[in-house]
mmCIF file with all atom_site columns, C-alpha atoms in Angstrom:
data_model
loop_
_atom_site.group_PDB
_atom_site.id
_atom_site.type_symbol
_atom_site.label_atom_id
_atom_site.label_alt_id
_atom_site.label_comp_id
_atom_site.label_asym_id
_atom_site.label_entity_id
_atom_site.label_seq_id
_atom_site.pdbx_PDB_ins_code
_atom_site.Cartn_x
_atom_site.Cartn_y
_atom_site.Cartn_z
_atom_site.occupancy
_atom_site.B_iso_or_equiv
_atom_site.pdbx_formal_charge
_atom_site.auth_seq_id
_atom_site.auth_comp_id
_atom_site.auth_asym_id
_atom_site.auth_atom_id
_atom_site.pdbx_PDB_model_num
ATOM 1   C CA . UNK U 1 1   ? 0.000   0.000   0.000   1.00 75.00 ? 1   UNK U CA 1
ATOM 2   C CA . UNK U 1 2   ? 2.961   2.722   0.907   1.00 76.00 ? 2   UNK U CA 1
ATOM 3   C CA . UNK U 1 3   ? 4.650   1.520   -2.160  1.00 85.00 ? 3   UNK U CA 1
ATOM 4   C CA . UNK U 1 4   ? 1.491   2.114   -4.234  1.00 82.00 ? 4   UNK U CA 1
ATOM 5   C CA . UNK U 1 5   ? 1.166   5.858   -2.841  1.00 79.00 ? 5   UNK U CA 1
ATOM 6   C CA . UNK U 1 6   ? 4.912   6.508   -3.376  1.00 81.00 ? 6   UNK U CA 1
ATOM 7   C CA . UNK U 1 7   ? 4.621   5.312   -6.989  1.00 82.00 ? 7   UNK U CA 1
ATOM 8   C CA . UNK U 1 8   ? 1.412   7.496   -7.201  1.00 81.00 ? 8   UNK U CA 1
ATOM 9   C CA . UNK U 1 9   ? 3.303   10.573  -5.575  1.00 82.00 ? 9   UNK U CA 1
ATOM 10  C CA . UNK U 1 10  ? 6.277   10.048  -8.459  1.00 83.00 ? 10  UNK U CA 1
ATOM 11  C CA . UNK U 1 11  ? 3.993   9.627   -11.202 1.00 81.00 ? 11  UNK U CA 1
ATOM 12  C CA . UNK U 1 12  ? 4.836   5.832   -12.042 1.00 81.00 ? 12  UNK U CA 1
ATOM 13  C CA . UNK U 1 13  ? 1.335   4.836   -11.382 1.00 85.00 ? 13  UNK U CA 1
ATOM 14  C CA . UNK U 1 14  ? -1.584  6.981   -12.471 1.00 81.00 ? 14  UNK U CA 1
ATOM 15  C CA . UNK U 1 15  ? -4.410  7.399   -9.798  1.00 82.00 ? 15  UNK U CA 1
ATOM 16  C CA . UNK U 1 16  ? -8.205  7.695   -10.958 1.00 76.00 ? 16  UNK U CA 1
ATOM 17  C CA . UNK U 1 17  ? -8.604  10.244  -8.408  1.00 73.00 ? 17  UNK U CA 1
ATOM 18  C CA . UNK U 1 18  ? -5.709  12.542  -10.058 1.00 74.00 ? 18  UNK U CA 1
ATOM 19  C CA . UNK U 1 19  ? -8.000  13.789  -12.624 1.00 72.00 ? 19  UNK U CA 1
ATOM 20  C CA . UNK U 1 20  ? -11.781 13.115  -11.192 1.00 64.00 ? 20  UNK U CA 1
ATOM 21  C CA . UNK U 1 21  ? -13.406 16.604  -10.375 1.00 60.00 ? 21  UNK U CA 1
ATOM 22  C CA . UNK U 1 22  ? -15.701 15.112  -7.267  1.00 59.00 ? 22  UNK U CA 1
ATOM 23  C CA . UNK U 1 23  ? -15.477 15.875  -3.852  1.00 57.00 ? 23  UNK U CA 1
ATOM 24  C CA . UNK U 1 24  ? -13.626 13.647  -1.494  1.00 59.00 ? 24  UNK U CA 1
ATOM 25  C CA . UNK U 1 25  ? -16.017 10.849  -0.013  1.00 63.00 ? 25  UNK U CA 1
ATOM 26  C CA . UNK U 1 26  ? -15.514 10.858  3.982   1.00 65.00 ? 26  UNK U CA 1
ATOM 27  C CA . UNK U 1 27  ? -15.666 7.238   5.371   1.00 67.00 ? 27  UNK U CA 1
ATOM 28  C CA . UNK U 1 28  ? -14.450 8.455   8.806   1.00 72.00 ? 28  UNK U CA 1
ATOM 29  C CA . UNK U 1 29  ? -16.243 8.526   12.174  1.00 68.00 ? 29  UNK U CA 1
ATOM 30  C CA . UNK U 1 30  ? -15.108 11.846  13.391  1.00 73.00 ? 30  UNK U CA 1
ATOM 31  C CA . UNK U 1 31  ? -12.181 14.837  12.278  1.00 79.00 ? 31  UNK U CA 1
ATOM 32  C CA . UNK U 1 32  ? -9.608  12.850  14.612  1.00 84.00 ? 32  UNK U CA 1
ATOM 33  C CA . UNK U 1 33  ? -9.552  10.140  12.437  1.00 82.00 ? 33  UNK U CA 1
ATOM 34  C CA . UNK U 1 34  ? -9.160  12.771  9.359   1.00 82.00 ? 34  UNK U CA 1
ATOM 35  C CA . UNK U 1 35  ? -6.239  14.558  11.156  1.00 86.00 ? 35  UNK U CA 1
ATOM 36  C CA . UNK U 1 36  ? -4.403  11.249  11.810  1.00 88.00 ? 36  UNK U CA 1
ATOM 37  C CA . UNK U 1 37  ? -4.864  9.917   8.163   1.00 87.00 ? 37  UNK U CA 1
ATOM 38  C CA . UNK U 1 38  ? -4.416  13.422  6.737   1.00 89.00 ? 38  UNK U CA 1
ATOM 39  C CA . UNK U 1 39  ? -1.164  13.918  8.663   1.00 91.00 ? 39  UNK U CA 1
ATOM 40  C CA . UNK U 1 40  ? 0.576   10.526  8.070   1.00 91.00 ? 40  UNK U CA 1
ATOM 41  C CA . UNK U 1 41  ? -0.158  10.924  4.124   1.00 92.00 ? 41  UNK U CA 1
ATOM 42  C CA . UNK U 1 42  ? 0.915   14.656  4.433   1.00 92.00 ? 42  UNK U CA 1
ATOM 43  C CA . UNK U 1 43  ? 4.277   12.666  5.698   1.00 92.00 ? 43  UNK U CA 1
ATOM 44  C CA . UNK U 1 44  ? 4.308   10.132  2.886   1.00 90.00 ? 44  UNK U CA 1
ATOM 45  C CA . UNK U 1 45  ? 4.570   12.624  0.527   1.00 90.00 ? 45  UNK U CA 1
ATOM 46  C CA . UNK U 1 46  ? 7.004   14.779  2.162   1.00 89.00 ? 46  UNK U CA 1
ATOM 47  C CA . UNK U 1 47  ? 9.285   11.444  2.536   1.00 89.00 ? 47  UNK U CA 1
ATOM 48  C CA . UNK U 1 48  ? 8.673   10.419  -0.834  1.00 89.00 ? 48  UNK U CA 1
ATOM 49  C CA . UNK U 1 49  ? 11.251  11.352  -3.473  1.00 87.00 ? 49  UNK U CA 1
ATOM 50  C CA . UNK U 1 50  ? 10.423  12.799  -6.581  1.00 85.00 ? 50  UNK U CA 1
ATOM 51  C CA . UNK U 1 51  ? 10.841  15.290  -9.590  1.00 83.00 ? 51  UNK U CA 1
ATOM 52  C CA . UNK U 1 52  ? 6.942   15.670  -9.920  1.00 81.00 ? 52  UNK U CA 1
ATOM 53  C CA . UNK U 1 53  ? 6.425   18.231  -7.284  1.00 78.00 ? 53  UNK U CA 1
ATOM 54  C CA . UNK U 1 54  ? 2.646   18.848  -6.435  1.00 79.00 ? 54  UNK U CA 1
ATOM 55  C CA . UNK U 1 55  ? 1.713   22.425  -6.724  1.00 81.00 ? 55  UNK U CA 1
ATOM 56  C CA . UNK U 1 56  ? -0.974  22.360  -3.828  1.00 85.00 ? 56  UNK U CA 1
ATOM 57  C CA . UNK U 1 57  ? 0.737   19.547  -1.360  1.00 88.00 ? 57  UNK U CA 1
ATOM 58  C CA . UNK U 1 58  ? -2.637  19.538  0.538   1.00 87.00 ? 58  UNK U CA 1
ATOM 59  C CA . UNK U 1 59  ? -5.533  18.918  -2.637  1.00 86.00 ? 59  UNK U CA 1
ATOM 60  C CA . UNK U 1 60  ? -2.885  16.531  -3.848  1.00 88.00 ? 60  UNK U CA 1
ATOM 61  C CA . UNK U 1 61  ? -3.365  14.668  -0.525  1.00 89.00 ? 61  UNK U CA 1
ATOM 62  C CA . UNK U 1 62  ? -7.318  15.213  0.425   1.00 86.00 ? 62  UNK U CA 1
ATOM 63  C CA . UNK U 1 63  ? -7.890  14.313  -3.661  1.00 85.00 ? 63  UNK U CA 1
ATOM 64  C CA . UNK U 1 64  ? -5.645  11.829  -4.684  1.00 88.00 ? 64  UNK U CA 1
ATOM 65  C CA . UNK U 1 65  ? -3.766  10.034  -1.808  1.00 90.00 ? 65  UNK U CA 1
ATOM 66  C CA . UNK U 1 66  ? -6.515  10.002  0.892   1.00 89.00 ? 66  UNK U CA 1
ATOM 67  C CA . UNK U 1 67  ? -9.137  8.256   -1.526  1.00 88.00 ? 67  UNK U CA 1
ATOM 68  C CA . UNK U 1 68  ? -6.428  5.393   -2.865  1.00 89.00 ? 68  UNK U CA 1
ATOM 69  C CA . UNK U 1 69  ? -5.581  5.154   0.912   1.00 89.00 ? 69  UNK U CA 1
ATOM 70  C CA . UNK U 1 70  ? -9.038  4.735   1.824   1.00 88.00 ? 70  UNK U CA 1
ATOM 71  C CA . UNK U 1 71  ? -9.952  2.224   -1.031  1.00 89.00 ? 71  UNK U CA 1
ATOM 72  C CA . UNK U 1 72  ? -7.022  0.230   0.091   1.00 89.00 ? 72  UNK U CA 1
ATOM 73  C CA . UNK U 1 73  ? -8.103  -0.208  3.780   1.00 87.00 ? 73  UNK U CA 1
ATOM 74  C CA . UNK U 1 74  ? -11.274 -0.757  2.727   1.00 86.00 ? 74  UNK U CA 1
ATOM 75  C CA . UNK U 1 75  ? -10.250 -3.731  0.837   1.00 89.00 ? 75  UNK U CA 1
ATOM 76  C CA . UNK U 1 76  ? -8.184  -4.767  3.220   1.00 89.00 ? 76  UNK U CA 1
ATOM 77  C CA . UNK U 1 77  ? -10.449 -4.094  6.114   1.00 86.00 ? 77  UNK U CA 1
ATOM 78  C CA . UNK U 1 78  ? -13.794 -5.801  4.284   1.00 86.00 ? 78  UNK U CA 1
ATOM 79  C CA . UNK U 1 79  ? -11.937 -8.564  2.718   1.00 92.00 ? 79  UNK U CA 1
ATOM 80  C CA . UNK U 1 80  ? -12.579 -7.614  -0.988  1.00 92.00 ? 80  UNK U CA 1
ATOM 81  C CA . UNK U 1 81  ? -11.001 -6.409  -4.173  1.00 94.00 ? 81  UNK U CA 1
ATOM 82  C CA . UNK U 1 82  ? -9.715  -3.154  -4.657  1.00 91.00 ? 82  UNK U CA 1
ATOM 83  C CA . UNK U 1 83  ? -12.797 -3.014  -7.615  1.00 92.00 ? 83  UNK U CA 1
ATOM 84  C CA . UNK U 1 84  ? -15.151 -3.672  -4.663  1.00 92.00 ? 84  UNK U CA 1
ATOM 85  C CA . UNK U 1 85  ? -13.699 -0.945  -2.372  1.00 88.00 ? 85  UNK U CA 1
ATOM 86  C CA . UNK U 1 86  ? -13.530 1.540   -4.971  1.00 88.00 ? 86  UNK U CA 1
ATOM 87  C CA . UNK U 1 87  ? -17.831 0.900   -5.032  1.00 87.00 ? 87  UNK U CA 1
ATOM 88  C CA . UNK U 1 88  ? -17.833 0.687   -1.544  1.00 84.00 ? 88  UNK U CA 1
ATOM 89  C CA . UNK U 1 89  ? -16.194 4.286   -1.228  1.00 84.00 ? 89  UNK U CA 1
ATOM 90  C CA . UNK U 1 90  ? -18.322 5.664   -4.513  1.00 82.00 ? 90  UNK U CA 1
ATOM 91  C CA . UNK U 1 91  ? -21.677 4.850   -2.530  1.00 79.00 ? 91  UNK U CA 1
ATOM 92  C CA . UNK U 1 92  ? -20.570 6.937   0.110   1.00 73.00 ? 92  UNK U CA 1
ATOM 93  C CA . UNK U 1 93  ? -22.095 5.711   3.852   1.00 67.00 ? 93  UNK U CA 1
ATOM 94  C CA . UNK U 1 94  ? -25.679 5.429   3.959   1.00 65.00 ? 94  UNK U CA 1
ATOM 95  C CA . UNK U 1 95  ? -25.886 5.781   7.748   1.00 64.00 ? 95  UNK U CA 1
ATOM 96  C CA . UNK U 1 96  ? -24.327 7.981   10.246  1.00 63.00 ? 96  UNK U CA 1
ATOM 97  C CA . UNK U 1 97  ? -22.536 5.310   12.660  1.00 67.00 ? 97  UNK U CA 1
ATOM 98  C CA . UNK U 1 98  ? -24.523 6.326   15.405  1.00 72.00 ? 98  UNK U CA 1
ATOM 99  C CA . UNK U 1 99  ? -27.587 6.195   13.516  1.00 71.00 ? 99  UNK U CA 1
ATOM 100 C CA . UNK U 1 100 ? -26.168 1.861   13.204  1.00 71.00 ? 100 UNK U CA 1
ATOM 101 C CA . UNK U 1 101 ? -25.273 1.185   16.545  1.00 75.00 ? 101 UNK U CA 1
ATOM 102 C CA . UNK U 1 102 ? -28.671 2.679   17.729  1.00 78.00 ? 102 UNK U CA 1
ATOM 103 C CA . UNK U 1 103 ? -30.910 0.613   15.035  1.00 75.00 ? 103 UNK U CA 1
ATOM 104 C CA . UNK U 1 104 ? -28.713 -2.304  16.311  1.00 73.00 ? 104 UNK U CA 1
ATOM 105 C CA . UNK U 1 105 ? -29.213 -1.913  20.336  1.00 77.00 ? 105 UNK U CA 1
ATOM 106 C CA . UNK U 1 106 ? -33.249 -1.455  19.201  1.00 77.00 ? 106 UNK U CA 1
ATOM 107 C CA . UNK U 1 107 ? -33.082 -4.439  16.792  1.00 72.00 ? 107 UNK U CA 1
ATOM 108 C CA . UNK U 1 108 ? -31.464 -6.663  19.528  1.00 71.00 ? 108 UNK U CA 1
ATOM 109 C CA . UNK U 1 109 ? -34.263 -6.527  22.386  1.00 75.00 ? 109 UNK U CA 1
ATOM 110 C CA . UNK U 1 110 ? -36.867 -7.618  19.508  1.00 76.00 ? 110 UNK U CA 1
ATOM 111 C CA . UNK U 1 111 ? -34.981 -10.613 17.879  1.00 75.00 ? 111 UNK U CA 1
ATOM 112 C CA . UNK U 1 112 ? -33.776 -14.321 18.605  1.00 76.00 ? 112 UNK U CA 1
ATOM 113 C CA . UNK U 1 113 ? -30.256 -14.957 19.239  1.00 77.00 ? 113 UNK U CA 1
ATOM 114 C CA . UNK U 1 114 ? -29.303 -16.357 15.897  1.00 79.00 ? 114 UNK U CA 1
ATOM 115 C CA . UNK U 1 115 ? -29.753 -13.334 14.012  1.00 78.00 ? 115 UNK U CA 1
ATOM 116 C CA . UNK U 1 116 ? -28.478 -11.225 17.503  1.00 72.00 ? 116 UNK U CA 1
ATOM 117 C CA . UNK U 1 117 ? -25.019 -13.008 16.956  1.00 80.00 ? 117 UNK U CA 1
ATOM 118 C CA . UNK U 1 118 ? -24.737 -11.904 13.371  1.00 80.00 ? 118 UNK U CA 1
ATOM 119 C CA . UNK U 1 119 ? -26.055 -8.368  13.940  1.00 72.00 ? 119 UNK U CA 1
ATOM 120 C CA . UNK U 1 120 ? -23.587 -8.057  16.741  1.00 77.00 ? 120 UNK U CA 1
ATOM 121 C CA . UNK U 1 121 ? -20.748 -9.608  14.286  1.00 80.00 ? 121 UNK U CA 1
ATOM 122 C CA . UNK U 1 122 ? -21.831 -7.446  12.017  1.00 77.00 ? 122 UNK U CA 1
ATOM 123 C CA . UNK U 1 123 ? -21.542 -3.792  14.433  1.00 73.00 ? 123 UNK U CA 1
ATOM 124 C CA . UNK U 1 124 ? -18.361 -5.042  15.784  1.00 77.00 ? 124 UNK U CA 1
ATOM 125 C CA . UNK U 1 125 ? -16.661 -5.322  12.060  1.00 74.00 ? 125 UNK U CA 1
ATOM 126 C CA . UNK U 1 126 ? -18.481 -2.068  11.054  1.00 70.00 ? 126 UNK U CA 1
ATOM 127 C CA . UNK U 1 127 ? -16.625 -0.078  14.495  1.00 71.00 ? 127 UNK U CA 1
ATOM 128 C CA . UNK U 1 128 ? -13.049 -1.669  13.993  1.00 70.00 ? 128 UNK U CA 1
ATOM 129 C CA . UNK U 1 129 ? -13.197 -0.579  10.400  1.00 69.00 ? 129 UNK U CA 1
ATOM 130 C CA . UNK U 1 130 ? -14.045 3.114   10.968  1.00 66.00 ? 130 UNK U CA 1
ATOM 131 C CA . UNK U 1 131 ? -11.217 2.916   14.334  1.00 67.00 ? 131 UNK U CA 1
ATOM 132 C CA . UNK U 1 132 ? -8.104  5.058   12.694  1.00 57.00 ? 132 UNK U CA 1
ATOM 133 C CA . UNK U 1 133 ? -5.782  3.016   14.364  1.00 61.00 ? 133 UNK U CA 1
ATOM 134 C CA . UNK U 1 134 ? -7.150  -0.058  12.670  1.00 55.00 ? 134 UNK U CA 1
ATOM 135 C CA . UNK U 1 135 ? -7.435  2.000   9.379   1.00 55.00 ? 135 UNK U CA 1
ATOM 136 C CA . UNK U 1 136 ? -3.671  3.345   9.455   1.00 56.00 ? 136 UNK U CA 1
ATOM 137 C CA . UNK U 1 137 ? -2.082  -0.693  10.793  1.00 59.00 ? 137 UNK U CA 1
ATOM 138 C CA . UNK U 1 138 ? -3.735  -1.356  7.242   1.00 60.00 ? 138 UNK U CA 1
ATOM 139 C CA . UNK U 1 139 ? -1.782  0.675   5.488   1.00 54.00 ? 139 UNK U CA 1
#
């Protein structure tokens, strides 16, 4: 993953994102978790060696490097292809994460314990993929 942002940074590999006009899609739970992610690509690039220099260090980062970093953990953290993260991350979130963990507590005091054990699989892998700590180990 750090090789494939380096190799973005010195133009040997051509991101998508580099030329795509939308906003950036925010798949974080709060600014915190921006700041972190922000800051350690912020230090990628910096690190990273290169003739291409980017005229505005921080759009490169928040438009290019932030949504291949996300797309990757998202892969990584769902267990699917990159092609599947890169929908994942297109469709945006539906819900607020709040909004999820209260439909769950409200689901689980009206159903059977079968479907309460996946639900509660379920919220557990849907909080340690939005944790930045989880989200920068998978980078």
């Amino acid at each position: 993953m750090l090789q494939h942002l380096k190799n973005i940074i010195t133009g040997n590999t051509v991101s998508p994102w580099a030329k795509k006009q939308d906003r950036v899609i925010l798949l974080f739970e709060d600014d915190e978790q921006v700041d972190k992610v922000m800051h350690f690509l912020s230090e990628v690039l910096e690190r990273t060696e290169t003739d291409k220099k980017s005229a505005d260090p921080v759009a490169f980062v928040m438009d290019v490097l932030l949504p291949e970093a996300t797309v990757h953990a998202l892969g990584a953290v769902h267990s699917i292809s990159l092609d599947k993260a890169k929908e994942m991350y297109m469709r945006g979130t539906e819900f607020d994460s709040s909004e999820i963990t209260q439909l769950g507590e409200q689901l689980q005091s009206h159903i059977s314990s079968k479907p309460r054990q996946k639900l509660d699989s379920f919220l557990s892998n849907y909080k340690k993929a939005l944790e930045c700590e989880e989200f920068l180990r998978r980078l």
